[in-house]
Amino acid sequence: EAGVAQSPRYKIIEKRQSVAFWCNPISGHATLYWYQQILGQGPKLLIQFQNNGVVDDSQLPKDRFSAERLKGVDSTLKIQPAKLEDSAVYLCASSSRGARETQYFGPGTRLLVL
Amino acid sequence: AQKITQTQPGMFVQEKEAVTLDCTYDTSDPSYGLFWYKQPSSGEMIFLIYQGSYDQQNATEGRYSLNFQKARKSANLVISASQLGDSAMYFCAMREGRSNFGNEKLTFGTGTRLTIIP
């Protein structure tokens, strides 16, 4: 079974530029999550999708961050314009319905904003 | 208050020894789930083990076991017979409430960096 796929793996941009990250979850997983992990910290949830609907985006900085999951499968997270403090690893995870609701993570995208 | 507390920023352990990574949690919800993830230098979060708040037995998965002490609100990870490949960051995480679409968010601790010495 293929895992969660993410691209790109690394991205370097200058502040005020825009950037987009892509995620393809494990086949059949209805729930998709985007987390931000700043160096030295644990991941923090940005947004959670259930199929193509948003379940929780309370910690998403909506003035600059946006995300979509149009067909209920893969998802895109965008930052526009980027700030220095957006430098982090962006992790995508997916899960299926079940008692444990274990989230499986992709390899992440390391973003550096200069 | 921190929901997940990991008090050991770093640990050094001799190969083949057992190691315990500490995790305490804070919640008023009677239904919750506790997870441990491993994050090697490559960056991917690897699921290790899960404990539900109503589970009667401590969870075990191969060399990993979870020492769940509900009254103390602790969920320590025990790795038996450590190996060089166990060197990584380890994160404890909690899901509050019953999983029912909408509350599956995980809250993570700050992690413990484990280094296994040959």
mmCIF file with all atom_site columns, C-alpha atoms in Angstrom:
data_model
loop_
_atom_site.group_PDB
_atom_site.id
_atom_site.type_symbol
_atom_site.label_atom_id
_atom_site.label_alt_id
_atom_site.label_comp_id
_atom_site.label_asym_id
_atom_site.label_entity_id
_atom_site.label_seq_id
_atom_site.pdbx_PDB_ins_code
_atom_site.Cartn_x
_atom_site.Cartn_y
_atom_site.Cartn_z
_atom_site.occupancy
_atom_site.B_iso_or_equiv
_atom_site.pdbx_formal_charge
_atom_site.auth_seq_id
_atom_site.auth_comp_id
_atom_site.auth_asym_id
_atom_site.auth_atom_id
_atom_site.pdbx_PDB_model_num
ATOM 1   C CA . GLU A 1 1   ? 0.000   0.000  0.000  1.00 0.00 ? 1   GLU A CA 1
ATOM 2   C CA . ALA A 1 2   ? 1.486   3.346  -1.036 1.00 0.00 ? 2   ALA A CA 1
ATOM 3   C CA . GLY A 1 3   ? 1.965   5.926  1.700  1.00 0.00 ? 3   GLY A CA 1
ATOM 4   C CA . VAL A 1 4   ? 1.151   9.620  1.750  1.00 0.00 ? 4   VAL A CA 1
ATOM 5   C CA . ALA A 1 5   ? 2.935   11.446 -1.055 1.00 0.00 ? 5   ALA A CA 1
ATOM 6   C CA . GLN A 1 6   ? 4.072   15.060 -0.880 1.00 0.00 ? 6   GLN A CA 1
ATOM 7   C CA . SER A 1 7   ? 5.893   17.403 -3.222 1.00 0.00 ? 7   SER A CA 1
ATOM 8   C CA . PRO A 1 8   ? 8.138   19.224 -3.416 1.00 0.00 ? 8   PRO A CA 1
ATOM 9   C CA . ARG A 1 9   ? 10.413  17.904 -0.677 1.00 0.00 ? 9   ARG A CA 1
ATOM 10  C CA . TYR A 1 10  ? 12.294  21.197 -0.379 1.00 0.00 ? 10  TYR A CA 1
ATOM 11  C CA . LYS A 1 11  ? 11.534  24.786 -1.341 1.00 0.00 ? 11  LYS A CA 1
ATOM 12  C CA . ILE A 1 12  ? 13.453  28.012 -0.885 1.00 0.00 ? 12  ILE A CA 1
ATOM 13  C CA . ILE A 1 13  ? 11.701  31.305 -1.621 1.00 0.00 ? 13  ILE A CA 1
ATOM 14  C CA . GLU A 1 14  ? 12.051  34.958 -0.743 1.00 0.00 ? 14  GLU A CA 1
ATOM 15  C CA . LYS A 1 15  ? 9.605   36.713 1.547  1.00 0.00 ? 15  LYS A CA 1
ATOM 16  C CA . ARG A 1 16  ? 6.469   38.034 -0.152 1.00 0.00 ? 16  ARG A CA 1
ATOM 17  C CA . GLN A 1 17  ? 6.652   35.310 -2.811 1.00 0.00 ? 17  GLN A CA 1
ATOM 18  C CA . SER A 1 18  ? 4.002   32.622 -3.089 1.00 0.00 ? 18  SER A CA 1
ATOM 19  C CA . VAL A 1 19  ? 4.436   28.865 -2.787 1.00 0.00 ? 19  VAL A CA 1
ATOM 20  C CA . ALA A 1 20  ? 2.235   25.781 -3.125 1.00 0.00 ? 20  ALA A CA 1
ATOM 21  C CA . PHE A 1 21  ? 2.540   22.298 -1.686 1.00 0.00 ? 21  PHE A CA 1
ATOM 22  C CA . TRP A 1 22  ? 0.804   19.165 -2.932 1.00 0.00 ? 22  TRP A CA 1
ATOM 23  C CA . CYS A 1 23  ? -0.337  16.070 -1.039 1.00 0.00 ? 23  CYS A CA 1
ATOM 24  C CA . ASN A 1 24  ? -1.821  12.762 -2.168 1.00 0.00 ? 24  ASN A CA 1
ATOM 25  C CA . PRO A 1 25  ? -3.209  10.722 0.757  1.00 0.00 ? 25  PRO A CA 1
ATOM 26  C CA . ILE A 1 26  ? -3.325  6.974  1.190  1.00 0.00 ? 26  ILE A CA 1
ATOM 27  C CA . SER A 1 27  ? -5.919  5.497  -1.144 1.00 0.00 ? 27  SER A CA 1
ATOM 28  C CA . GLY A 1 28  ? -9.338  5.343  0.486  1.00 0.00 ? 28  GLY A CA 1
ATOM 29  C CA . HIS A 1 29  ? -8.528  7.703  3.341  1.00 0.00 ? 29  HIS A CA 1
ATOM 30  C CA . ALA A 1 30  ? -11.337 10.234 3.627  1.00 0.00 ? 30  ALA A CA 1
ATOM 31  C CA . THR A 1 31  ? -9.648  12.539 6.130  1.00 0.00 ? 31  THR A CA 1
ATOM 32  C CA . LEU A 1 32  ? -6.658  14.687 5.222  1.00 0.00 ? 32  LEU A CA 1
ATOM 33  C CA . TYR A 1 33  ? -4.664  16.984 7.488  1.00 0.00 ? 33  TYR A CA 1
ATOM 34  C CA . TRP A 1 34  ? -2.048  19.682 6.967  1.00 0.00 ? 34  TRP A CA 1
ATOM 35  C CA . TYR A 1 35  ? 0.343   20.342 9.866  1.00 0.00 ? 35  TYR A CA 1
ATOM 36  C CA . GLN A 1 36  ? 3.050   22.971 10.299 1.00 0.00 ? 36  GLN A CA 1
ATOM 37  C CA . GLN A 1 37  ? 6.168   21.962 12.213 1.00 0.00 ? 37  GLN A CA 1
ATOM 38  C CA . ILE A 1 38  ? 8.486   24.784 13.221 1.00 0.00 ? 38  ILE A CA 1
ATOM 39  C CA . LEU A 1 39  ? 12.034  23.779 14.136 1.00 0.00 ? 39  LEU A CA 1
ATOM 40  C CA . GLY A 1 40  ? 12.231  22.451 17.681 1.00 0.00 ? 40  GLY A CA 1
ATOM 41  C CA . GLN A 1 41  ? 8.471   22.071 18.058 1.00 0.00 ? 41  GLN A CA 1
ATOM 42  C CA . GLY A 1 42  ? 5.842   19.415 17.534 1.00 0.00 ? 42  GLY A CA 1
ATOM 43  C CA . PRO A 1 43  ? 3.516   19.613 14.535 1.00 0.00 ? 43  PRO A CA 1
ATOM 44  C CA . LYS A 1 44  ? 0.539   21.986 14.755 1.00 0.00 ? 44  LYS A CA 1
ATOM 45  C CA . LEU A 1 45  ? -2.667  21.376 12.804 1.00 0.00 ? 45  LEU A CA 1
ATOM 46  C CA . LEU A 1 46  ? -3.427  23.975 10.134 1.00 0.00 ? 46  LEU A CA 1
ATOM 47  C CA . ILE A 1 47  ? -6.465  22.434 8.454  1.00 0.00 ? 47  ILE A CA 1
ATOM 48  C CA . GLN A 1 48  ? -8.449  19.186 8.378  1.00 0.00 ? 48  GLN A CA 1
ATOM 49  C CA . PHE A 1 49  ? -10.577 17.972 5.460  1.00 0.00 ? 49  PHE A CA 1
ATOM 50  C CA . GLN A 1 50  ? -13.263 15.307 5.504  1.00 0.00 ? 50  GLN A CA 1
ATOM 51  C CA . ASN A 1 51  ? -13.588 14.284 1.856  1.00 0.00 ? 51  ASN A CA 1
ATOM 52  C CA . ASN A 1 52  ? -13.654 17.713 0.146  1.00 0.00 ? 52  ASN A CA 1
ATOM 53  C CA . GLY A 1 53  ? -15.147 19.646 3.078  1.00 0.00 ? 53  GLY A CA 1
ATOM 54  C CA . VAL A 1 54  ? -13.245 21.607 5.719  1.00 0.00 ? 54  VAL A CA 1
ATOM 55  C CA . VAL A 1 55  ? -13.714 20.237 9.250  1.00 0.00 ? 55  VAL A CA 1
ATOM 56  C CA . ASP A 1 56  ? -11.281 22.439 11.179 1.00 0.00 ? 56  ASP A CA 1
ATOM 57  C CA . ASP A 1 57  ? -9.288  25.435 9.948  1.00 0.00 ? 57  ASP A CA 1
ATOM 58  C CA . SER A 1 58  ? -9.251  27.371 13.204 1.00 0.00 ? 58  SER A CA 1
ATOM 59  C CA . GLN A 1 59  ? -5.441  27.638 13.252 1.00 0.00 ? 59  GLN A CA 1
ATOM 60  C CA . LEU A 1 60  ? -4.961  28.455 9.589  1.00 0.00 ? 60  LEU A CA 1
ATOM 61  C CA . PRO A 1 61  ? -3.737  32.050 9.033  1.00 0.00 ? 61  PRO A CA 1
ATOM 62  C CA . LYS A 1 62  ? -6.393  32.766 6.463  1.00 0.00 ? 62  LYS A CA 1
ATOM 63  C CA . ASP A 1 63  ? -4.958  36.123 5.402  1.00 0.00 ? 63  ASP A CA 1
ATOM 64  C CA . ARG A 1 64  ? -2.073  34.318 3.712  1.00 0.00 ? 64  ARG A CA 1
ATOM 65  C CA . PHE A 1 65  ? -2.733  30.573 3.778  1.00 0.00 ? 65  PHE A CA 1
ATOM 66  C CA . SER A 1 66  ? -5.309  28.705 1.711  1.00 0.00 ? 66  SER A CA 1
ATOM 67  C CA . ALA A 1 67  ? -5.968  25.042 1.081  1.00 0.00 ? 67  ALA A CA 1
ATOM 68  C CA . GLU A 1 68  ? -8.272  23.018 -1.099 1.00 0.00 ? 68  GLU A CA 1
ATOM 69  C CA . ARG A 1 69  ? -9.211  19.411 -1.730 1.00 0.00 ? 69  ARG A CA 1
ATOM 70  C CA . LEU A 1 70  ? -11.469 19.742 -4.733 1.00 0.00 ? 70  LEU A CA 1
ATOM 71  C CA . LYS A 1 71  ? -12.224 16.116 -5.603 1.00 0.00 ? 71  LYS A CA 1
ATOM 72  C CA . GLY A 1 72  ? -11.837 14.677 -2.132 1.00 0.00 ? 72  GLY A CA 1
ATOM 73  C CA . VAL A 1 73  ? -8.504  13.058 -2.921 1.00 0.00 ? 73  VAL A CA 1
ATOM 74  C CA . ASP A 1 74  ? -5.342  15.128 -3.273 1.00 0.00 ? 74  ASP A CA 1
ATOM 75  C CA . SER A 1 75  ? -4.891  18.541 -1.707 1.00 0.00 ? 75  SER A CA 1
ATOM 76  C CA . THR A 1 76  ? -2.941  21.763 -2.211 1.00 0.00 ? 76  THR A CA 1
ATOM 77  C CA . LEU A 1 77  ? -1.748  24.163 0.484  1.00 0.00 ? 77  LEU A CA 1
ATOM 78  C CA . LYS A 1 78  ? -0.753  27.671 -0.635 1.00 0.00 ? 78  LYS A CA 1
ATOM 79  C CA . ILE A 1 79  ? 1.018   30.530 1.081  1.00 0.00 ? 79  ILE A CA 1
ATOM 80  C CA . GLN A 1 80  ? 0.730   33.995 -0.441 1.00 0.00 ? 80  GLN A CA 1
ATOM 81  C CA . PRO A 1 81  ? 2.635   36.130 0.448  1.00 0.00 ? 81  PRO A CA 1
ATOM 82  C CA . ALA A 1 82  ? 5.174   34.209 2.492  1.00 0.00 ? 82  ALA A CA 1
ATOM 83  C CA . LYS A 1 83  ? 6.768   35.624 5.623  1.00 0.00 ? 83  LYS A CA 1
ATOM 84  C CA . LEU A 1 84  ? 10.039  34.683 7.306  1.00 0.00 ? 84  LEU A CA 1
ATOM 85  C CA . GLU A 1 85  ? 8.143   32.983 10.138 1.00 0.00 ? 85  GLU A CA 1
ATOM 86  C CA . ASP A 1 86  ? 6.552   30.561 7.662  1.00 0.00 ? 86  ASP A CA 1
ATOM 87  C CA . SER A 1 87  ? 9.864   28.694 7.446  1.00 0.00 ? 87  SER A CA 1
ATOM 88  C CA . ALA A 1 88  ? 8.927   25.225 8.653  1.00 0.00 ? 88  ALA A CA 1
ATOM 89  C CA . VAL A 1 89  ? 8.204   21.676 7.590  1.00 0.00 ? 89  VAL A CA 1
ATOM 90  C CA . TYR A 1 90  ? 4.698   21.210 6.198  1.00 0.00 ? 90  TYR A CA 1
ATOM 91  C CA . LEU A 1 91  ? 3.391   17.736 6.890  1.00 0.00 ? 91  LEU A CA 1
ATOM 92  C CA . CYS A 1 92  ? 0.394   16.117 5.264  1.00 0.00 ? 92  CYS A CA 1
ATOM 93  C CA . ALA A 1 93  ? -1.374  13.201 6.952  1.00 0.00 ? 93  ALA A CA 1
ATOM 94  C CA . SER A 1 94  ? -4.395  11.047 6.218  1.00 0.00 ? 94  SER A CA 1
ATOM 95  C CA . SER A 1 95  ? -6.610  8.683  8.162  1.00 0.00 ? 95  SER A CA 1
ATOM 96  C CA . SER A 1 96  ? -9.579  6.403  7.625  1.00 0.00 ? 96  SER A CA 1
ATOM 97  C CA . ARG A 1 97  ? -12.670 5.891  9.761  1.00 0.00 ? 97  ARG A CA 1
ATOM 98  C CA . GLY A 1 98  ? -12.035 3.577  12.662 1.00 0.00 ? 98  GLY A CA 1
ATOM 99  C CA . ALA A 1 99  ? -11.685 3.379  16.413 1.00 0.00 ? 99  ALA A CA 1
ATOM 100 C CA . ARG A 1 100 ? -8.064  4.435  16.426 1.00 0.00 ? 100 ARG A CA 1
ATOM 101 C CA . GLU A 1 101 ? -8.179  7.040  13.640 1.00 0.00 ? 101 GLU A CA 1
ATOM 102 C CA . THR A 1 102 ? -4.428  6.680  13.283 1.00 0.00 ? 102 THR A CA 1
ATOM 103 C CA . GLN A 1 103 ? -2.930  9.419  11.141 1.00 0.00 ? 103 GLN A CA 1
ATOM 104 C CA . TYR A 1 104 ? -0.265  8.429  8.666  1.00 0.00 ? 104 TYR A CA 1
ATOM 105 C CA . PHE A 1 105 ? 2.149   11.130 7.609  1.00 0.00 ? 105 PHE A CA 1
ATOM 106 C CA . GLY A 1 106 ? 3.968   11.953 4.406  1.00 0.00 ? 106 GLY A CA 1
ATOM 107 C CA . PRO A 1 107 ? 7.670   12.879 4.201  1.00 0.00 ? 107 PRO A CA 1
ATOM 108 C CA . GLY A 1 108 ? 6.924   16.603 4.502  1.00 0.00 ? 108 GLY A CA 1
ATOM 109 C CA . THR A 1 109 ? 7.986   19.702 2.579  1.00 0.00 ? 109 THR A CA 1
ATOM 110 C CA . ARG A 1 110 ? 10.788  21.776 4.090  1.00 0.00 ? 110 ARG A CA 1
ATOM 111 C CA . LEU A 1 111 ? 10.196  25.464 3.355  1.00 0.00 ? 111 LEU A CA 1
ATOM 112 C CA . LEU A 1 112 ? 12.814  28.132 3.867  1.00 0.00 ? 112 LEU A CA 1
ATOM 113 C CA . VAL A 1 113 ? 11.744  31.759 3.466  1.00 0.00 ? 113 VAL A CA 1
ATOM 114 C CA . LEU A 1 114 ? 14.638  34.203 3.016  1.00 0.00 ? 114 LEU A CA 1
ATOM 115 C CA . ALA B 2 1   ? -1.578  24.710 30.361 1.00 0.00 ? 1   ALA B CA 1
ATOM 116 C CA . GLN B 2 2   ? 0.261   22.403 28.030 1.00 0.00 ? 2   GLN B CA 1
ATOM 117 C CA . LYS B 2 3   ? -1.884  19.503 26.897 1.00 0.00 ? 3   LYS B CA 1
ATOM 118 C CA . ILE B 2 4   ? 1.117   17.258 26.219 1.00 0.00 ? 4   ILE B CA 1
ATOM 119 C CA . THR B 2 5   ? 4.348   17.574 28.179 1.00 0.00 ? 5   THR B CA 1
ATOM 120 C CA . GLN B 2 6   ? 7.584   15.824 27.300 1.00 0.00 ? 6   GLN B CA 1
ATOM 121 C CA . THR B 2 7   ? 10.176  16.823 29.880 1.00 0.00 ? 7   THR B CA 1
ATOM 122 C CA . GLN B 2 8   ? 13.235  15.130 28.342 1.00 0.00 ? 8   GLN B CA 1
ATOM 123 C CA . PRO B 2 9   ? 14.612  17.238 25.475 1.00 0.00 ? 9   PRO B CA 1
ATOM 124 C CA . GLY B 2 10  ? 17.352  14.686 24.825 1.00 0.00 ? 10  GLY B CA 1
ATOM 125 C CA . MET B 2 11  ? 18.465  11.247 25.949 1.00 0.00 ? 11  MET B CA 1
ATOM 126 C CA . PHE B 2 12  ? 21.556  9.113  25.335 1.00 0.00 ? 12  PHE B CA 1
ATOM 127 C CA . VAL B 2 13  ? 21.204  5.365  25.748 1.00 0.00 ? 13  VAL B CA 1
ATOM 128 C CA . GLN B 2 14  ? 23.599  2.483  25.225 1.00 0.00 ? 14  GLN B CA 1
ATOM 129 C CA . GLU B 2 15  ? 22.688  0.066  22.458 1.00 0.00 ? 15  GLU B CA 1
ATOM 130 C CA . LYS B 2 16  ? 20.676  -2.982 23.629 1.00 0.00 ? 16  LYS B CA 1
ATOM 131 C CA . GLU B 2 17  ? 19.475  -1.209 26.766 1.00 0.00 ? 17  GLU B CA 1
ATOM 132 C CA . ALA B 2 18  ? 15.812  -0.421 27.392 1.00 0.00 ? 18  ALA B CA 1
ATOM 133 C CA . VAL B 2 19  ? 14.718  3.216  27.352 1.00 0.00 ? 19  VAL B CA 1
ATOM 134 C CA . THR B 2 20  ? 11.666  5.018  28.715 1.00 0.00 ? 20  THR B CA 1
ATOM 135 C CA . LEU B 2 21  ? 10.458  8.265  27.161 1.00 0.00 ? 21  LEU B CA 1
ATOM 136 C CA . ASP B 2 22  ? 8.177   10.307 29.387 1.00 0.00 ? 22  ASP B CA 1
ATOM 137 C CA . CYS B 2 23  ? 4.854   11.865 28.424 1.00 0.00 ? 23  CYS B CA 1
ATOM 138 C CA . THR B 2 24  ? 2.205   13.453 30.590 1.00 0.00 ? 24  THR B CA 1
ATOM 139 C CA . TYR B 2 25  ? -1.084  14.815 29.294 1.00 0.00 ? 25  TYR B CA 1
ATOM 140 C CA . ASP B 2 26  ? -3.858  17.093 30.425 1.00 0.00 ? 26  ASP B CA 1
ATOM 141 C CA . THR B 2 27  ? -7.505  16.701 29.463 1.00 0.00 ? 27  THR B CA 1
ATOM 142 C CA . SER B 2 28  ? -10.896 16.773 31.129 1.00 0.00 ? 28  SER B CA 1
ATOM 143 C CA . ASP B 2 29  ? -12.482 14.641 28.429 1.00 0.00 ? 29  ASP B CA 1
ATOM 144 C CA . PRO B 2 30  ? -13.005 11.029 29.574 1.00 0.00 ? 30  PRO B CA 1
ATOM 145 C CA . SER B 2 31  ? -12.553 9.777  26.017 1.00 0.00 ? 31  SER B CA 1
ATOM 146 C CA . TYR B 2 32  ? -9.186  10.325 24.365 1.00 0.00 ? 32  TYR B CA 1
ATOM 147 C CA . GLY B 2 33  ? -6.424  8.579  22.461 1.00 0.00 ? 33  GLY B CA 1
ATOM 148 C CA . LEU B 2 34  ? -2.682  8.740  22.965 1.00 0.00 ? 34  LEU B CA 1
ATOM 149 C CA . PHE B 2 35  ? -0.165  8.200  20.179 1.00 0.00 ? 35  PHE B CA 1
ATOM 150 C CA . TRP B 2 36  ? 3.599   7.962  19.866 1.00 0.00 ? 36  TRP B CA 1
ATOM 151 C CA . TYR B 2 37  ? 5.382   8.890  16.651 1.00 0.00 ? 37  TYR B CA 1
ATOM 152 C CA . LYS B 2 38  ? 9.027   8.576  15.626 1.00 0.00 ? 38  LYS B CA 1
ATOM 153 C CA . GLN B 2 39  ? 10.596  11.239 13.414 1.00 0.00 ? 39  GLN B CA 1
ATOM 154 C CA . PRO B 2 40  ? 13.998  10.338 11.915 1.00 0.00 ? 40  PRO B CA 1
ATOM 155 C CA . SER B 2 41  ? 16.213  12.989 10.382 1.00 0.00 ? 41  SER B CA 1
ATOM 156 C CA . SER B 2 42  ? 14.446  12.408 7.048  1.00 0.00 ? 42  SER B CA 1
ATOM 157 C CA . GLY B 2 43  ? 11.430  14.196 8.536  1.00 0.00 ? 43  GLY B CA 1
ATOM 158 C CA . GLU B 2 44  ? 8.631   11.663 8.142  1.00 0.00 ? 44  GLU B CA 1
ATOM 159 C CA . MET B 2 45  ? 6.445   10.993 11.191 1.00 0.00 ? 45  MET B CA 1
ATOM 160 C CA . ILE B 2 46  ? 6.221   7.235  11.724 1.00 0.00 ? 46  ILE B CA 1
ATOM 161 C CA . PHE B 2 47  ? 3.343   5.878  13.820 1.00 0.00 ? 47  PHE B CA 1
ATOM 162 C CA . LEU B 2 48  ? 4.532   3.586  16.614 1.00 0.00 ? 48  LEU B CA 1
ATOM 163 C CA . ILE B 2 49  ? 1.769   2.825  19.079 1.00 0.00 ? 49  ILE B CA 1
ATOM 164 C CA . TYR B 2 50  ? -1.719  3.836  20.248 1.00 0.00 ? 50  TYR B CA 1
ATOM 165 C CA . GLN B 2 51  ? -3.503  3.714  23.614 1.00 0.00 ? 51  GLN B CA 1
ATOM 166 C CA . GLY B 2 52  ? -7.192  4.483  24.058 1.00 0.00 ? 52  GLY B CA 1
ATOM 167 C CA . SER B 2 53  ? -8.427  5.942  27.319 1.00 0.00 ? 53  SER B CA 1
ATOM 168 C CA . TYR B 2 54  ? -10.794 3.019  27.863 1.00 0.00 ? 54  TYR B CA 1
ATOM 169 C CA . ASP B 2 55  ? -8.271  0.320  26.983 1.00 0.00 ? 55  ASP B CA 1
ATOM 170 C CA . GLN B 2 56  ? -7.759  -1.997 29.928 1.00 0.00 ? 56  GLN B CA 1
ATOM 171 C CA . GLN B 2 57  ? -4.391  -3.311 28.831 1.00 0.00 ? 57  GLN B CA 1
ATOM 172 C CA . ASN B 2 58  ? -1.211  -1.387 28.096 1.00 0.00 ? 58  ASN B CA 1
ATOM 173 C CA . ALA B 2 59  ? -0.564  -1.287 24.358 1.00 0.00 ? 59  ALA B CA 1
ATOM 174 C CA . THR B 2 60  ? 2.350   -3.219 22.883 1.00 0.00 ? 60  THR B CA 1
ATOM 175 C CA . GLU B 2 61  ? 3.773   -3.295 19.333 1.00 0.00 ? 61  GLU B CA 1
ATOM 176 C CA . GLY B 2 62  ? 6.899   -5.392 18.955 1.00 0.00 ? 62  GLY B CA 1
ATOM 177 C CA . ARG B 2 63  ? 9.714   -3.693 20.900 1.00 0.00 ? 63  ARG B CA 1
ATOM 178 C CA . TYR B 2 64  ? 7.443   -0.786 21.812 1.00 0.00 ? 64  TYR B CA 1
ATOM 179 C CA . SER B 2 65  ? 5.137   -0.724 24.793 1.00 0.00 ? 65  SER B CA 1
ATOM 180 C CA . LEU B 2 66  ? 3.153   2.042  26.394 1.00 0.00 ? 66  LEU B CA 1
ATOM 181 C CA . ASN B 2 67  ? 3.145   2.378  30.174 1.00 0.00 ? 67  ASN B CA 1
ATOM 182 C CA . PHE B 2 68  ? -0.306  3.921  30.630 1.00 0.00 ? 68  PHE B CA 1
ATOM 183 C CA . GLN B 2 69  ? -1.030  5.288  34.121 1.00 0.00 ? 69  GLN B CA 1
ATOM 184 C CA . LYS B 2 70  ? -4.429  6.935  33.824 1.00 0.00 ? 70  LYS B CA 1
ATOM 185 C CA . ALA B 2 71  ? -4.618  8.358  37.336 1.00 0.00 ? 71  ALA B CA 1
ATOM 186 C CA . ARG B 2 72  ? -1.252  10.054 36.872 1.00 0.00 ? 72  ARG B CA 1
ATOM 187 C CA . LYS B 2 73  ? -2.127  11.087 33.302 1.00 0.00 ? 73  LYS B CA 1
ATOM 188 C CA . SER B 2 74  ? 1.064   9.627  31.977 1.00 0.00 ? 74  SER B CA 1
ATOM 189 C CA . ALA B 2 75  ? 1.717   7.587  28.849 1.00 0.00 ? 75  ALA B CA 1
ATOM 190 C CA . ASN B 2 76  ? 5.393   6.702  28.750 1.00 0.00 ? 76  ASN B CA 1
ATOM 191 C CA . LEU B 2 77  ? 6.895   4.892  25.776 1.00 0.00 ? 77  LEU B CA 1
ATOM 192 C CA . VAL B 2 78  ? 9.198   1.980  26.549 1.00 0.00 ? 78  VAL B CA 1
ATOM 193 C CA . ILE B 2 79  ? 11.580  0.707  23.885 1.00 0.00 ? 79  ILE B CA 1
ATOM 194 C CA . SER B 2 80  ? 13.165  -2.615 24.736 1.00 0.00 ? 80  SER B CA 1
ATOM 195 C CA . ALA B 2 81  ? 16.589  -3.692 23.474 1.00 0.00 ? 81  ALA B CA 1
ATOM 196 C CA . SER B 2 82  ? 17.377  -0.395 21.753 1.00 0.00 ? 82  SER B CA 1
ATOM 197 C CA . GLN B 2 83  ? 19.030  -0.374 18.336 1.00 0.00 ? 83  GLN B CA 1
ATOM 198 C CA . LEU B 2 84  ? 21.105  2.221  16.483 1.00 0.00 ? 84  LEU B CA 1
ATOM 199 C CA . GLY B 2 85  ? 18.160  2.770  14.140 1.00 0.00 ? 85  GLY B CA 1
ATOM 200 C CA . ASP B 2 86  ? 16.065  3.964  17.063 1.00 0.00 ? 86  ASP B CA 1
ATOM 201 C CA . SER B 2 87  ? 17.983  7.257  17.086 1.00 0.00 ? 87  SER B CA 1
ATOM 202 C CA . ALA B 2 88  ? 15.355  9.884  16.226 1.00 0.00 ? 88  ALA B CA 1
ATOM 203 C CA . MET B 2 89  ? 12.923  12.441 17.651 1.00 0.00 ? 89  MET B CA 1
ATOM 204 C CA . TYR B 2 90  ? 9.968   10.903 19.468 1.00 0.00 ? 90  TYR B CA 1
ATOM 205 C CA . PHE B 2 91  ? 6.666   12.722 19.818 1.00 0.00 ? 91  PHE B CA 1
ATOM 206 C CA . CYS B 2 92  ? 3.758   12.002 22.122 1.00 0.00 ? 92  CYS B CA 1
ATOM 207 C CA . ALA B 2 93  ? 0.358   13.172 20.852 1.00 0.00 ? 93  ALA B CA 1
ATOM 208 C CA . MET B 2 94  ? -3.249  13.194 22.059 1.00 0.00 ? 94  MET B CA 1
ATOM 209 C CA . ARG B 2 95  ? -6.647  13.177 20.398 1.00 0.00 ? 95  ARG B CA 1
ATOM 210 C CA . GLU B 2 96  ? -9.404  14.437 22.698 1.00 0.00 ? 96  GLU B CA 1
ATOM 211 C CA . GLY B 2 97  ? -12.957 13.164 22.479 1.00 0.00 ? 97  GLY B CA 1
ATOM 212 C CA . ARG B 2 98  ? -14.379 10.231 20.589 1.00 0.00 ? 98  ARG B CA 1
ATOM 213 C CA . SER B 2 99  ? -13.240 10.033 17.000 1.00 0.00 ? 99  SER B CA 1
ATOM 214 C CA . ASN B 2 100 ? -16.355 11.042 15.103 1.00 0.00 ? 100 ASN B CA 1
ATOM 215 C CA . PHE B 2 101 ? -15.190 13.265 12.280 1.00 0.00 ? 101 PHE B CA 1
ATOM 216 C CA . GLY B 2 102 ? -14.370 16.714 13.484 1.00 0.00 ? 102 GLY B CA 1
ATOM 217 C CA . ASN B 2 103 ? -12.284 16.100 16.571 1.00 0.00 ? 103 ASN B CA 1
ATOM 218 C CA . GLU B 2 104 ? -9.474  13.961 15.256 1.00 0.00 ? 104 GLU B CA 1
ATOM 219 C CA . LYS B 2 105 ? -6.942  16.754 15.626 1.00 0.00 ? 105 LYS B CA 1
ATOM 220 C CA . LEU B 2 106 ? -3.722  15.619 17.282 1.00 0.00 ? 106 LEU B CA 1
ATOM 221 C CA . THR B 2 107 ? -1.961  17.828 19.820 1.00 0.00 ? 107 THR B CA 1
ATOM 222 C CA . PHE B 2 108 ? 1.752   17.078 19.967 1.00 0.00 ? 108 PHE B CA 1
ATOM 223 C CA . GLY B 2 109 ? 4.382   17.524 22.639 1.00 0.00 ? 109 GLY B CA 1
ATOM 224 C CA . THR B 2 110 ? 7.751   19.153 21.951 1.00 0.00 ? 110 THR B CA 1
ATOM 225 C CA . GLY B 2 111 ? 9.479   15.819 21.498 1.00 0.00 ? 111 GLY B CA 1
ATOM 226 C CA . THR B 2 112 ? 12.479  13.956 22.900 1.00 0.00 ? 112 THR B CA 1
ATOM 227 C CA . ARG B 2 113 ? 15.617  13.421 20.852 1.00 0.00 ? 113 ARG B CA 1
ATOM 228 C CA . LEU B 2 114 ? 16.888  9.902  21.480 1.00 0.00 ? 114 LEU B CA 1
ATOM 229 C CA . THR B 2 115 ? 20.458  8.979  20.588 1.00 0.00 ? 115 THR B CA 1
ATOM 230 C CA . ILE B 2 116 ? 21.573  5.358  20.781 1.00 0.00 ? 116 ILE B CA 1
ATOM 231 C CA . ILE B 2 117 ? 25.279  4.934  21.501 1.00 0.00 ? 117 ILE B CA 1
ATOM 232 C CA . PRO B 2 118 ? 27.092  1.887  20.049 1.00 0.00 ? 118 PRO B CA 1
#
